[in-house]
Short mmCIF file of C-alpha atoms in Angstrom, two decimals:
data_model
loop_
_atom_site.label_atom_id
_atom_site.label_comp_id
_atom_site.label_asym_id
_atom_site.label_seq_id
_atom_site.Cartn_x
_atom_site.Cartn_y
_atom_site.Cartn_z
CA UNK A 1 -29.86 18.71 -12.04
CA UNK A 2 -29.71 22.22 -11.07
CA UNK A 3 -26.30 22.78 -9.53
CA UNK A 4 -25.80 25.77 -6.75
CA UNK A 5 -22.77 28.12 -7.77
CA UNK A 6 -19.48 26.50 -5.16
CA UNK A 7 -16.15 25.99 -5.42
CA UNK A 8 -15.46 22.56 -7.45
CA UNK A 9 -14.56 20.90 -4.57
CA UNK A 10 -17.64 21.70 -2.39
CA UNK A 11 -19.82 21.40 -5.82
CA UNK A 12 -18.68 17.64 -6.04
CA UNK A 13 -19.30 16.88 -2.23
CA UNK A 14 -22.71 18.65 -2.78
CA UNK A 15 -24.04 16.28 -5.42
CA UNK A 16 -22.41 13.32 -4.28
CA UNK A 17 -24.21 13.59 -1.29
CA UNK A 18 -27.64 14.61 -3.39
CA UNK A 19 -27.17 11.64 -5.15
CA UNK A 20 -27.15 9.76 -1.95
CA UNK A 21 -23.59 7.84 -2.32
CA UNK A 22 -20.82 7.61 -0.55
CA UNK A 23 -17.04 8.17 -1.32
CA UNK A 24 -16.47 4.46 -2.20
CA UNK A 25 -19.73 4.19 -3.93
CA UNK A 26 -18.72 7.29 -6.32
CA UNK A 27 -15.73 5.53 -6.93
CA UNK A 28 -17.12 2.56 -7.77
CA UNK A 29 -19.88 3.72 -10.38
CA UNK A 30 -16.92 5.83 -12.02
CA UNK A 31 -15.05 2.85 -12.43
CA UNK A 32 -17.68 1.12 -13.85
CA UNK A 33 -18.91 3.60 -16.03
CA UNK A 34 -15.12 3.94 -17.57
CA UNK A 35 -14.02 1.05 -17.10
CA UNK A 36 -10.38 1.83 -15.43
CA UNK A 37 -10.82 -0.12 -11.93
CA UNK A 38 -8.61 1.84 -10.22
CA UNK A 39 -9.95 4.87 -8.95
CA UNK A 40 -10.77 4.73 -4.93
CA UNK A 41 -12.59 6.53 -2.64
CA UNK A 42 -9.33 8.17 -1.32
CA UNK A 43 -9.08 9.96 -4.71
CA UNK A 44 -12.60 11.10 -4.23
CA UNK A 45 -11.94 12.31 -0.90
CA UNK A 46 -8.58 14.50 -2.54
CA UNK A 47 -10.92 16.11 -5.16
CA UNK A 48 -13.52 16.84 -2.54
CA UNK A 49 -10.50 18.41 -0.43
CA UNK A 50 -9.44 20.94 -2.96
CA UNK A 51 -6.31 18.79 -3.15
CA UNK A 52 -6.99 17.33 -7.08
CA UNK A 53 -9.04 19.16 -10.13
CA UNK A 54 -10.30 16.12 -11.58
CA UNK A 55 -10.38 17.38 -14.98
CA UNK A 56 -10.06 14.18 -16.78
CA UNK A 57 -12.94 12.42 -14.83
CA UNK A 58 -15.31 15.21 -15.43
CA UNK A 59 -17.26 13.93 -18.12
CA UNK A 60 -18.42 11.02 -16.08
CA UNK A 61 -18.72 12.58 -13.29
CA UNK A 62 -21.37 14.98 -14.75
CA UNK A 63 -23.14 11.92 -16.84
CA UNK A 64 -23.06 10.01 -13.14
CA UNK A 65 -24.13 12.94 -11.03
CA UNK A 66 -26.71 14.12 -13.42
CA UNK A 67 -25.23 17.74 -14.07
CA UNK A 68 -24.17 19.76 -17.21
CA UNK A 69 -20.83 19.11 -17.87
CA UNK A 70 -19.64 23.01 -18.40
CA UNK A 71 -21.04 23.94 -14.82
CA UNK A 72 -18.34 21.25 -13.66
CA UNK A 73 -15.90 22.70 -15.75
CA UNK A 74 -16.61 26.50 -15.14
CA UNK A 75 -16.42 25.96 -11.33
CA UNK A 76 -13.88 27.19 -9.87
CA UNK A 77 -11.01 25.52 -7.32
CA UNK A 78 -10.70 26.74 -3.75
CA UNK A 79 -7.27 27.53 -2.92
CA UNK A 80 -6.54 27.43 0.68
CA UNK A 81 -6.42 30.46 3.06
CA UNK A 82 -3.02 32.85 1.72
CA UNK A 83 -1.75 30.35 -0.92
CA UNK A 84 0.04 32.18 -3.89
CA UNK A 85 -1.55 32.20 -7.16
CA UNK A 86 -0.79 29.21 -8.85
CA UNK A 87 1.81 30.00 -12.00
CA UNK A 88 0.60 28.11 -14.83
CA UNK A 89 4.06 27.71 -16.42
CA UNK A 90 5.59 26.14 -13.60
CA UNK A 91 2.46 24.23 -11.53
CA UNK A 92 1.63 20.55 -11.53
CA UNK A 93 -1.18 21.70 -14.10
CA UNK A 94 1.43 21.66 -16.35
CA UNK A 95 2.60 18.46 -15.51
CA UNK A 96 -0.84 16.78 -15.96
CA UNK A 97 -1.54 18.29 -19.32
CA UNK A 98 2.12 16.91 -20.73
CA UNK A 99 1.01 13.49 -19.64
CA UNK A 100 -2.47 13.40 -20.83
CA UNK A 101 -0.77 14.85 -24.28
CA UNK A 102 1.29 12.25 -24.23
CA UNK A 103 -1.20 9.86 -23.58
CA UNK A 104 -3.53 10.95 -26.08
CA UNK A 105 -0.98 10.81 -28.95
CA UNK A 106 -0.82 7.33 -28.21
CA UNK A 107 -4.51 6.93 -28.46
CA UNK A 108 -5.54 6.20 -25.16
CA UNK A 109 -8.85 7.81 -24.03
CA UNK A 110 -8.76 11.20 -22.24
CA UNK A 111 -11.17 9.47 -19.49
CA UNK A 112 -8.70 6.64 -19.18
CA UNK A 113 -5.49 9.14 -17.87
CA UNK A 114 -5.28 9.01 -13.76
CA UNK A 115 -5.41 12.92 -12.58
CA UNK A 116 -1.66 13.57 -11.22
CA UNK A 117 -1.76 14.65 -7.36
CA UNK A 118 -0.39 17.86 -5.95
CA UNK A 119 3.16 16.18 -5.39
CA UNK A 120 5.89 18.66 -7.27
CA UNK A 121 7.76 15.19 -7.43
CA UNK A 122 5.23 14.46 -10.77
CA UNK A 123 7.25 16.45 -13.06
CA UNK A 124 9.11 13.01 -13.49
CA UNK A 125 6.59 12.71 -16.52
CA UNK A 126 8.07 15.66 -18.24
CA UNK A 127 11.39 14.42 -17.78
CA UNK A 128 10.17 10.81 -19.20
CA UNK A 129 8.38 12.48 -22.24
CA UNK A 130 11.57 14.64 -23.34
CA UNK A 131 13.27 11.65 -22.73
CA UNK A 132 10.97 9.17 -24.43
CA UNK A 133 11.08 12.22 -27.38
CA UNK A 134 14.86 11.22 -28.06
CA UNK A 135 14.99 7.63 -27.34
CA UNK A 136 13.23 4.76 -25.86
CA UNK A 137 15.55 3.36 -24.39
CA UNK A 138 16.56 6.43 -22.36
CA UNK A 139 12.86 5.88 -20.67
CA UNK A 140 13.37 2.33 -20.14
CA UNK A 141 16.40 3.17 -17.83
CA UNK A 142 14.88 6.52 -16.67
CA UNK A 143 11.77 4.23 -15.40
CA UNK A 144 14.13 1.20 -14.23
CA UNK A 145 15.54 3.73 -11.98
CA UNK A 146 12.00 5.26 -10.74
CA UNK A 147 11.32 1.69 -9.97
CA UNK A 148 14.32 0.97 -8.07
CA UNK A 149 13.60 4.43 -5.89
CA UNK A 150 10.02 3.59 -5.54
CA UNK A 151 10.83 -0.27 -4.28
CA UNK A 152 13.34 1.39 -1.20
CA UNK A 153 11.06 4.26 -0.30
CA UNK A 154 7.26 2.68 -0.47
CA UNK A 155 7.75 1.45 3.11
CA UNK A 156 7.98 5.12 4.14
CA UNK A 157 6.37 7.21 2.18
CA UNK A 158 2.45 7.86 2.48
CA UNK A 159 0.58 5.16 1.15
CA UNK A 160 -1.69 7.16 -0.78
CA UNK A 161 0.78 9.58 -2.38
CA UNK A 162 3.05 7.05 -3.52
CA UNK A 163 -0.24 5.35 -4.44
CA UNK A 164 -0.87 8.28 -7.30
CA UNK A 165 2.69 8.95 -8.47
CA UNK A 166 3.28 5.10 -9.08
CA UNK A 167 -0.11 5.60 -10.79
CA UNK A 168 1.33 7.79 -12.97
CA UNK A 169 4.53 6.31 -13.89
CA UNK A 170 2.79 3.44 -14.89
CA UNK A 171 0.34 4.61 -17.24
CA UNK A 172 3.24 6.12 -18.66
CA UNK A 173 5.11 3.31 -18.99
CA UNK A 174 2.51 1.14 -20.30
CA UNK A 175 1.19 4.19 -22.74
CA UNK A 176 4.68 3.61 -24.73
CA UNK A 177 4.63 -0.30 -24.93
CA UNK A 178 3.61 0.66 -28.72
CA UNK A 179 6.81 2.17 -29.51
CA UNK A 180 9.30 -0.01 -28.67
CA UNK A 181 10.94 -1.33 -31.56
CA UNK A 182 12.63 -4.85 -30.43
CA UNK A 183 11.75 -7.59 -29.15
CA UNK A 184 13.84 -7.08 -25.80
CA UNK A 185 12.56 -3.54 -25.76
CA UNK A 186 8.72 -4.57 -24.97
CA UNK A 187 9.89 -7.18 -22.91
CA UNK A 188 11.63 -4.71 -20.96
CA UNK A 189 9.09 -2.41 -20.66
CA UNK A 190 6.56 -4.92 -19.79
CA UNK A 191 8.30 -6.63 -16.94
CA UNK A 192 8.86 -3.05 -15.96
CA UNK A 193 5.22 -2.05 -15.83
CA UNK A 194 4.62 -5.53 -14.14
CA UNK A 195 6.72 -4.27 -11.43
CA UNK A 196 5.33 -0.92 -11.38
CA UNK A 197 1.50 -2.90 -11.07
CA UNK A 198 3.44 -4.83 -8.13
CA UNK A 199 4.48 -1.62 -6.05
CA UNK A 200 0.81 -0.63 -6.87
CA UNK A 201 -0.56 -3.33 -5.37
CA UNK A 202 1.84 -3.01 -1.87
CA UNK A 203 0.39 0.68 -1.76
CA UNK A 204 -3.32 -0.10 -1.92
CA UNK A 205 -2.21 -3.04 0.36
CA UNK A 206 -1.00 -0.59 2.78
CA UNK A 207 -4.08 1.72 2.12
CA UNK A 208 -6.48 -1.24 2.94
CA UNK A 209 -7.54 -1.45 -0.25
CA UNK A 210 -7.92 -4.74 -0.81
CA UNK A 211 -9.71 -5.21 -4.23
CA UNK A 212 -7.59 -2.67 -5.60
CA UNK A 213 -4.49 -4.49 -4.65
CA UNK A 214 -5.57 -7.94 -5.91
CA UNK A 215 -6.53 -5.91 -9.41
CA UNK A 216 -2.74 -4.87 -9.51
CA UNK A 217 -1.47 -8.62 -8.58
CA UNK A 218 -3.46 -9.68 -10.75
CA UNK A 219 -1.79 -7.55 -13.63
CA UNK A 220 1.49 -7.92 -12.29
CA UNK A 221 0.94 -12.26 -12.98
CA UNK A 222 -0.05 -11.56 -15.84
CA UNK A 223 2.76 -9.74 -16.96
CA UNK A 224 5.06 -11.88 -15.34
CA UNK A 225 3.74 -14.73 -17.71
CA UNK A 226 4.00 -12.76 -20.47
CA UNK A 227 7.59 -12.52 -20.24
CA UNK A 228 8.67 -15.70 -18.76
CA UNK A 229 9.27 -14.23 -15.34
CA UNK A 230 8.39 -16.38 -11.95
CA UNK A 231 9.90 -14.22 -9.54
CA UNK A 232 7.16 -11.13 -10.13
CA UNK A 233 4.22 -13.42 -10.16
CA UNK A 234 5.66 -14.96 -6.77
CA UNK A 235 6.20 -11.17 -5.12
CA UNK A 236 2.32 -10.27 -6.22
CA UNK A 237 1.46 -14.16 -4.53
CA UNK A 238 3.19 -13.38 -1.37
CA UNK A 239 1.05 -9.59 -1.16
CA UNK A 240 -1.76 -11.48 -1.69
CA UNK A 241 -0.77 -14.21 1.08
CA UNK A 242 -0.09 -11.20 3.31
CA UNK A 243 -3.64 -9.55 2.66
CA UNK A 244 -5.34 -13.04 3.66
CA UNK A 245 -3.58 -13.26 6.53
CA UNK A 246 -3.99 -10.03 7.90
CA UNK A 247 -7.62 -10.36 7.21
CA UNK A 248 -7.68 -13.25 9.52
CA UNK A 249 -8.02 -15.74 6.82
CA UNK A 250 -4.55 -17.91 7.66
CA UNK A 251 -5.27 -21.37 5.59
CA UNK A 252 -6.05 -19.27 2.40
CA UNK A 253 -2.98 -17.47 3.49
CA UNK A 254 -0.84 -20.36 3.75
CA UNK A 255 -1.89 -21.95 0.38
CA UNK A 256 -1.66 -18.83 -1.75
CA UNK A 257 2.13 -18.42 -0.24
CA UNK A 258 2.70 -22.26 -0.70
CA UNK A 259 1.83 -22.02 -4.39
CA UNK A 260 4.13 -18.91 -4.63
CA UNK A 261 6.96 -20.51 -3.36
CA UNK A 262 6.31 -24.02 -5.54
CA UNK A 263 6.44 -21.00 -8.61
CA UNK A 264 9.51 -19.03 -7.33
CA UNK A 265 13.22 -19.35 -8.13
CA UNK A 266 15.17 -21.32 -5.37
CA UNK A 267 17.67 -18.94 -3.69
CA UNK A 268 15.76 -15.75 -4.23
CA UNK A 269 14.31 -13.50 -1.54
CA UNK A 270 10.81 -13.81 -2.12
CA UNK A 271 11.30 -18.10 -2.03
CA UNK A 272 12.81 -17.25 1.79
CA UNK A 273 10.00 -14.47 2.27
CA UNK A 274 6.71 -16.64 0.95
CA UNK A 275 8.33 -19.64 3.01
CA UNK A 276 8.51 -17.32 5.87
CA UNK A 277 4.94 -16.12 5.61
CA UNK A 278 4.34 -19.82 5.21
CA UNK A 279 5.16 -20.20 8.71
CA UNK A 280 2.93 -17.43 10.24
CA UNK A 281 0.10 -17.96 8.49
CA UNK A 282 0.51 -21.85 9.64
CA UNK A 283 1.12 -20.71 13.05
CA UNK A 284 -2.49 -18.64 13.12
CA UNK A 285 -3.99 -21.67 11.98
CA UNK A 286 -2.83 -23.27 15.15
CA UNK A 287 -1.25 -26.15 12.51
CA UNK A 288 1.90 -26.35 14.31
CA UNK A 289 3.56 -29.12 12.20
CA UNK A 290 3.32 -27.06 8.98
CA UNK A 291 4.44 -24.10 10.96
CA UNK A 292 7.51 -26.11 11.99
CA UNK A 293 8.50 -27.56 8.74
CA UNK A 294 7.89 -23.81 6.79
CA UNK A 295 10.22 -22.33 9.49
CA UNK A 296 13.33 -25.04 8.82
CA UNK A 297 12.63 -23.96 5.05
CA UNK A 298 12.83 -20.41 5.86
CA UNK A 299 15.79 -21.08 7.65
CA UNK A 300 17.62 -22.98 4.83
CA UNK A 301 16.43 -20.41 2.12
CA UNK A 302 18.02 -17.59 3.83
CA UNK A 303 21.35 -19.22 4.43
CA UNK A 304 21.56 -19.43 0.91
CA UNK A 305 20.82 -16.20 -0.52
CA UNK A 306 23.92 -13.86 -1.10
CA UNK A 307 25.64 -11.64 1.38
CA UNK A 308 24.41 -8.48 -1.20
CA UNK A 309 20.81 -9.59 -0.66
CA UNK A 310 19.02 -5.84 0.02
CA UNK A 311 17.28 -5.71 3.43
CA UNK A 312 15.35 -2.49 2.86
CA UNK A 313 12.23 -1.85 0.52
CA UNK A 314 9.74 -3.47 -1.06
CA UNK A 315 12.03 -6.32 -2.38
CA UNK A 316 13.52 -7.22 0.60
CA UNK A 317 14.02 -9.38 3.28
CA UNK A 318 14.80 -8.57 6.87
CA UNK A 319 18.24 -10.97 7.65
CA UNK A 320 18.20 -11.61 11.24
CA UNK A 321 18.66 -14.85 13.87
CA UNK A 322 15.29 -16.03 12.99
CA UNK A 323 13.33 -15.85 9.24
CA UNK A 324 10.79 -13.47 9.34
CA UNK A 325 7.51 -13.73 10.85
CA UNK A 326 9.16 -16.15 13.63
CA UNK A 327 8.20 -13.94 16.72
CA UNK A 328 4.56 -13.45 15.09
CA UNK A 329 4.03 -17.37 14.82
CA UNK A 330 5.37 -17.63 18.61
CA UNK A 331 2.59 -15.46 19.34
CA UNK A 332 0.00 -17.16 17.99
CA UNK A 333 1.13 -20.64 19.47
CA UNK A 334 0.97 -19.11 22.89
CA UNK A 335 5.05 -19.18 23.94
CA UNK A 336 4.94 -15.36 24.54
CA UNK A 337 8.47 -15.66 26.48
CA UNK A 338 10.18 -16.91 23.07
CA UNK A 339 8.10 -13.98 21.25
CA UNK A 340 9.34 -11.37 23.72
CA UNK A 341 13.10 -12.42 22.78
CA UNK A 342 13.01 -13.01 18.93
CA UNK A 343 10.81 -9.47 19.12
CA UNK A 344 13.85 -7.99 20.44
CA UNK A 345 16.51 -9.69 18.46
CA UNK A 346 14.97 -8.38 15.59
CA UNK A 347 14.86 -4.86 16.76
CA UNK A 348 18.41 -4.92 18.06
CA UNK A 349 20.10 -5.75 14.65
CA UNK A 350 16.86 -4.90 11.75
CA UNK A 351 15.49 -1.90 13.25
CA UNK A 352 18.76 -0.10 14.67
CA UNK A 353 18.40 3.74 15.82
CA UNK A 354 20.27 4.55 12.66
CA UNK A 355 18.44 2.88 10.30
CA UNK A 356 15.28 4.24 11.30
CA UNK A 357 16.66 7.96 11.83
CA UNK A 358 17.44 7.19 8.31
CA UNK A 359 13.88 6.70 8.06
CA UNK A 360 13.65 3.22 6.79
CA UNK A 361 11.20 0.60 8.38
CA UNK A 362 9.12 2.87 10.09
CA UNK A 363 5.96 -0.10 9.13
CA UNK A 364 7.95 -2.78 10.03
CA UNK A 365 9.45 -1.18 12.82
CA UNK A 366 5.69 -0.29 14.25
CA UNK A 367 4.69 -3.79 13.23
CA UNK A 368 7.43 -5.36 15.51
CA UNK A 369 6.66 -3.10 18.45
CA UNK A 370 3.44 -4.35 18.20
CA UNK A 371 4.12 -7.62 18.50
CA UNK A 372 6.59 -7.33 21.42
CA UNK A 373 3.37 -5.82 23.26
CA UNK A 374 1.52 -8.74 21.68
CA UNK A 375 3.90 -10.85 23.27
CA UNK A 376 4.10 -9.17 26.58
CA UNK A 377 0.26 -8.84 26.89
CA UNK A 378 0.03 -12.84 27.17
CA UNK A 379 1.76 -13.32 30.85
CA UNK A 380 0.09 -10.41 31.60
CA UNK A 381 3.25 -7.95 31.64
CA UNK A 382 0.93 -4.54 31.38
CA UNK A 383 3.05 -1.74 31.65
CA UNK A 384 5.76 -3.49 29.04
CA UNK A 385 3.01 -4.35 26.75
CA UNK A 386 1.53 -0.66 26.67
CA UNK A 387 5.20 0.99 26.39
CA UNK A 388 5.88 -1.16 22.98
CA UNK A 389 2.14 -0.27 22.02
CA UNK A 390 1.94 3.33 22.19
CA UNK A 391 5.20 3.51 20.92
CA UNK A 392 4.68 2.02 17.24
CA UNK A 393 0.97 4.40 17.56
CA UNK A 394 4.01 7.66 17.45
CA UNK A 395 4.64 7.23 13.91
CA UNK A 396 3.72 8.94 10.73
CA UNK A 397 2.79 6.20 8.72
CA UNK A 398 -0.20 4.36 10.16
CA UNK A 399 -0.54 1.90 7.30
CA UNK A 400 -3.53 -0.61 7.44
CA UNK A 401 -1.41 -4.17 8.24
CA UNK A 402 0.08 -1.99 11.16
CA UNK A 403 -3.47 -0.74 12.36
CA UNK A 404 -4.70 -4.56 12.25
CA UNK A 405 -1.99 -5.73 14.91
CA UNK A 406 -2.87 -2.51 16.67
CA UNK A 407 -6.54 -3.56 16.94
CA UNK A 408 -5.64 -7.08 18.44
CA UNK A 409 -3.55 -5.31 20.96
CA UNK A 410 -6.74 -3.20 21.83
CA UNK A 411 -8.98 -6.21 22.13
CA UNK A 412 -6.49 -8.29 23.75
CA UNK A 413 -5.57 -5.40 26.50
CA UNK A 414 -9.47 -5.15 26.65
CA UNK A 415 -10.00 -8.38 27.39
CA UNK A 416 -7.28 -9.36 29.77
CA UNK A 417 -7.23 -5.85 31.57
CA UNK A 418 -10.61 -4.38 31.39
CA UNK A 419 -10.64 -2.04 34.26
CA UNK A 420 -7.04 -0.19 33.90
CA UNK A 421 -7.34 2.97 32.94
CA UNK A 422 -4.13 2.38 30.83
CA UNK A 423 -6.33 0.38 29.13
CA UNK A 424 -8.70 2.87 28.03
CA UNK A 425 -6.02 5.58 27.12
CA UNK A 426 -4.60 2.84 24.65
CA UNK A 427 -8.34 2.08 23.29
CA UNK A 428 -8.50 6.03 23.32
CA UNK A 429 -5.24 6.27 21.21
CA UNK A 430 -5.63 3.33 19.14
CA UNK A 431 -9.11 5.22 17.81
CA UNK A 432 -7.48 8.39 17.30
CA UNK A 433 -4.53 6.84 14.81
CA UNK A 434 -7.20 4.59 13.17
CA UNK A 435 -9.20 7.85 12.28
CA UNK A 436 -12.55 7.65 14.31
CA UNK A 437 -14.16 10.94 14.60
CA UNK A 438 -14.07 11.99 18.39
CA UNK A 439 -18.09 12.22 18.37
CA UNK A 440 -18.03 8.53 17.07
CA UNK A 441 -15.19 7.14 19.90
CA UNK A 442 -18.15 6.75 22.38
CA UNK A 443 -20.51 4.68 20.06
CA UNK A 444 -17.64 2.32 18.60
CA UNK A 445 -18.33 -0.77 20.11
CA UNK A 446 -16.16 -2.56 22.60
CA UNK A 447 -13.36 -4.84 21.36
CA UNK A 448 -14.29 -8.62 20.94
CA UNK A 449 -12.38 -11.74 20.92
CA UNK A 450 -8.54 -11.84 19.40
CA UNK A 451 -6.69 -13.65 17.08
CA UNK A 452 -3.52 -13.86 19.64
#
């Protein structure tokens, strides 16, 4: 095809659209045609933004979008409007090019290597190949640690950066499998990339990625099996329990986190947590005996977990009066008064003003506000219902779990209230988070029926 001379960015947007696909469907035929299964339309949307030079996808993007593959190369970027020239010593171009070295030493195809984001925070990989350079080992803790910073600060970082650095780190990771010595060395590292595929799969979770996510549980089991681990296959069960239910799908829900918990260790956090989810997903299913029995076991697996069990991050669990999920499953068995006052037990001693100027929980503290309104929506308590509602809509970090309890607050407001105009200005906000263009808000259709 003949190409027009524009900016890479515009260039890619230009045949994509030529070629009649969308974002997702790019990313789909790229994934097919390499074979990776990773790549998503948000990274398509990033190179189509200027944000990313997709230099390692270029090949196949040219042999997909029917172009020569030197008019992809020789195009240039577009900076944004006063940005300094880049220093080529000291950019993330740098960066990129140590990894896919790095990479390709080990063999691994040059089509194969994710393309690092703009994050400064990706010179990590130099660090782990100087490291790496010396001594395995030293990577092995270098990445433990990455892994431990990655697990407290998922929850609040942006979904898709953290998405793309985690990326990284595990490509990395798994890249030098093949160079550890001892036995205990490549079991290290591959629990350690099982974890990394974990924290992979709670990112695409939170980006609504759903296939993506199950890819990345999927690899995580795996792993897990390889090295005789339970307690990572029965985290990457419990994200997939949590995908089903928020999809409105609670009986698949409740059996995925039921076979977790029959896999994991008694007396660990995730037992308490897939018991816990247990319970809510039993509770949407209206089955309220199942629901009652998974929240005694809740309540007996978190009595016995340790008084150093972490309560922030990915591999937590939230230690209040009630297990977790309890004020969700009131919810969806009607007794809205009980929801209102677990809601706000939870918030009084999980989500304390410190704790979130600290800025931890700011999805689970959204995700509980959203429930209180939930909860004060069903005796028909407006004004308290839209206070906790627009206030989880303030923060920075709309992830998609947060945005599904948001849109059953919209249809249940809807439905319950449909001529207050606090009504609408909720609908109107709820649209504007979810990321409906204005010239679309008119056309969406009108909120149906809801779960609650």
């Amino acid at each position: 095809m003949e190409a027009p001379e524009l900016p890479l960015p515009d260039l890619l947007k230009y045949l994509r659209d030529a070629a009649g696909m969308t974002q997702q469907q790019l990313a789909d035929e790229l994934c097919a045609l390499t074979g990776t299964f990773t790549l998503t339309r948000h990274e398509v949307g990033r190179w189509e933004q200027g944000r990313v030079r997709p230099r390692a996808w270029l090949p196949a993007l040219a042999s997909l979008l029917d172009v020569d593959l030197e008019t992809l190369r020789r195009a240039p970027g577009r900076r944004p409007s006063g940005a300094p020239d880049a220093d080529p010593c000291n950019d993330v171009e740098q960066v990129s090019e140590v990894l896919r070295r790095t990479l390709l030493r080990k063999g691994i195809a040059a089509v194969s290597i994710p393309v690092i984001g703009l994050h400064r925070d990706h010179r990590v990989i130099q660090a782990l190949d100087a490291i790496a350079d010396d001594h395995v080992g030293g990577v092995m803790d270098s990445i433990g640690e990455l892994i431990d910073h990655y697990a407290l600060t998922i929850c609040a970082l942006p979904p898709a950066d953290v998405y793309d650095e985690l990326l990284a780190v595990r490509s990395y990771a798994n890249s030098i499998l093949d160079r550890a010595g001892s036995m205990s060395s490549r079991t290290d590292l591959t629990l350690a990339t099982g974890r990394l595929s974990h924290l992979l799969a709670v990112a695409a979770c939170d980006m609504g990625e759903h296939a993506t996510a199950r890819v990345w549980c999927s690899d995580a089991e795996r792993r897990s099996r390889d090295v005789n681990h339970p307690e990572l296959a029965a985290w990457s069960a419990l994200t997939g329990a949590m995908i089903a239910w928020y999809q409105g799908q609670p009986r698949q829900s409740a059996t995925l986190s039921a076979k977790g918990r029959h896999s994991a260790p008694e007396g660990t956090v995730v037992y308490a947590k897939l018991a816990s989810q247990e319970m809510r997903a039993a509770a949407m299913a209206g089955d309220v005996d199942r629901m009652t029995r998974a929240r005694h076991r809740a309540g007996r697996a978190i009595a016995a977990l340790p008084s150093d069990t972490p309560i922030t991050g990915a591999f937590s669990i939230a230690l209040a009066e009630d297990p977790p999920y309890t004020a969700t499953s009131l919810v969806f068995l009607g007794r809205c008064q009980e929801a209102v006052a677990a809601t706000n037990r939870v918030i009084q001693t999980v989500y304390q003003p410190e704790a979130r100027q600290r800025g931890e929980h700011p999805s689970g503290y959204a995700r509980a506000l959203l429930i209180l309104a939930l909860a004060e929506a069903g005796p028909g308590r407006l004004d308290e219902s839209l206070t906790a509602g627009h206030a989880a809509l303030t923060g920075s970090r709309p992830a998609w779990p947060t945005m599904v309890l948001a849109g059953q607050l919209d249809r249940v407001l809807t439905r319950d209230f449909p001529d207050a105009r606090e009504t609408a200005d909720y609908h109107a906000r709820y649209l504007e988070v979810a990321g409906v263009p204005a010239e679309r808000r008119s056309q969406t259709p009108g909120p149906e029926g809801s779960h609650t």
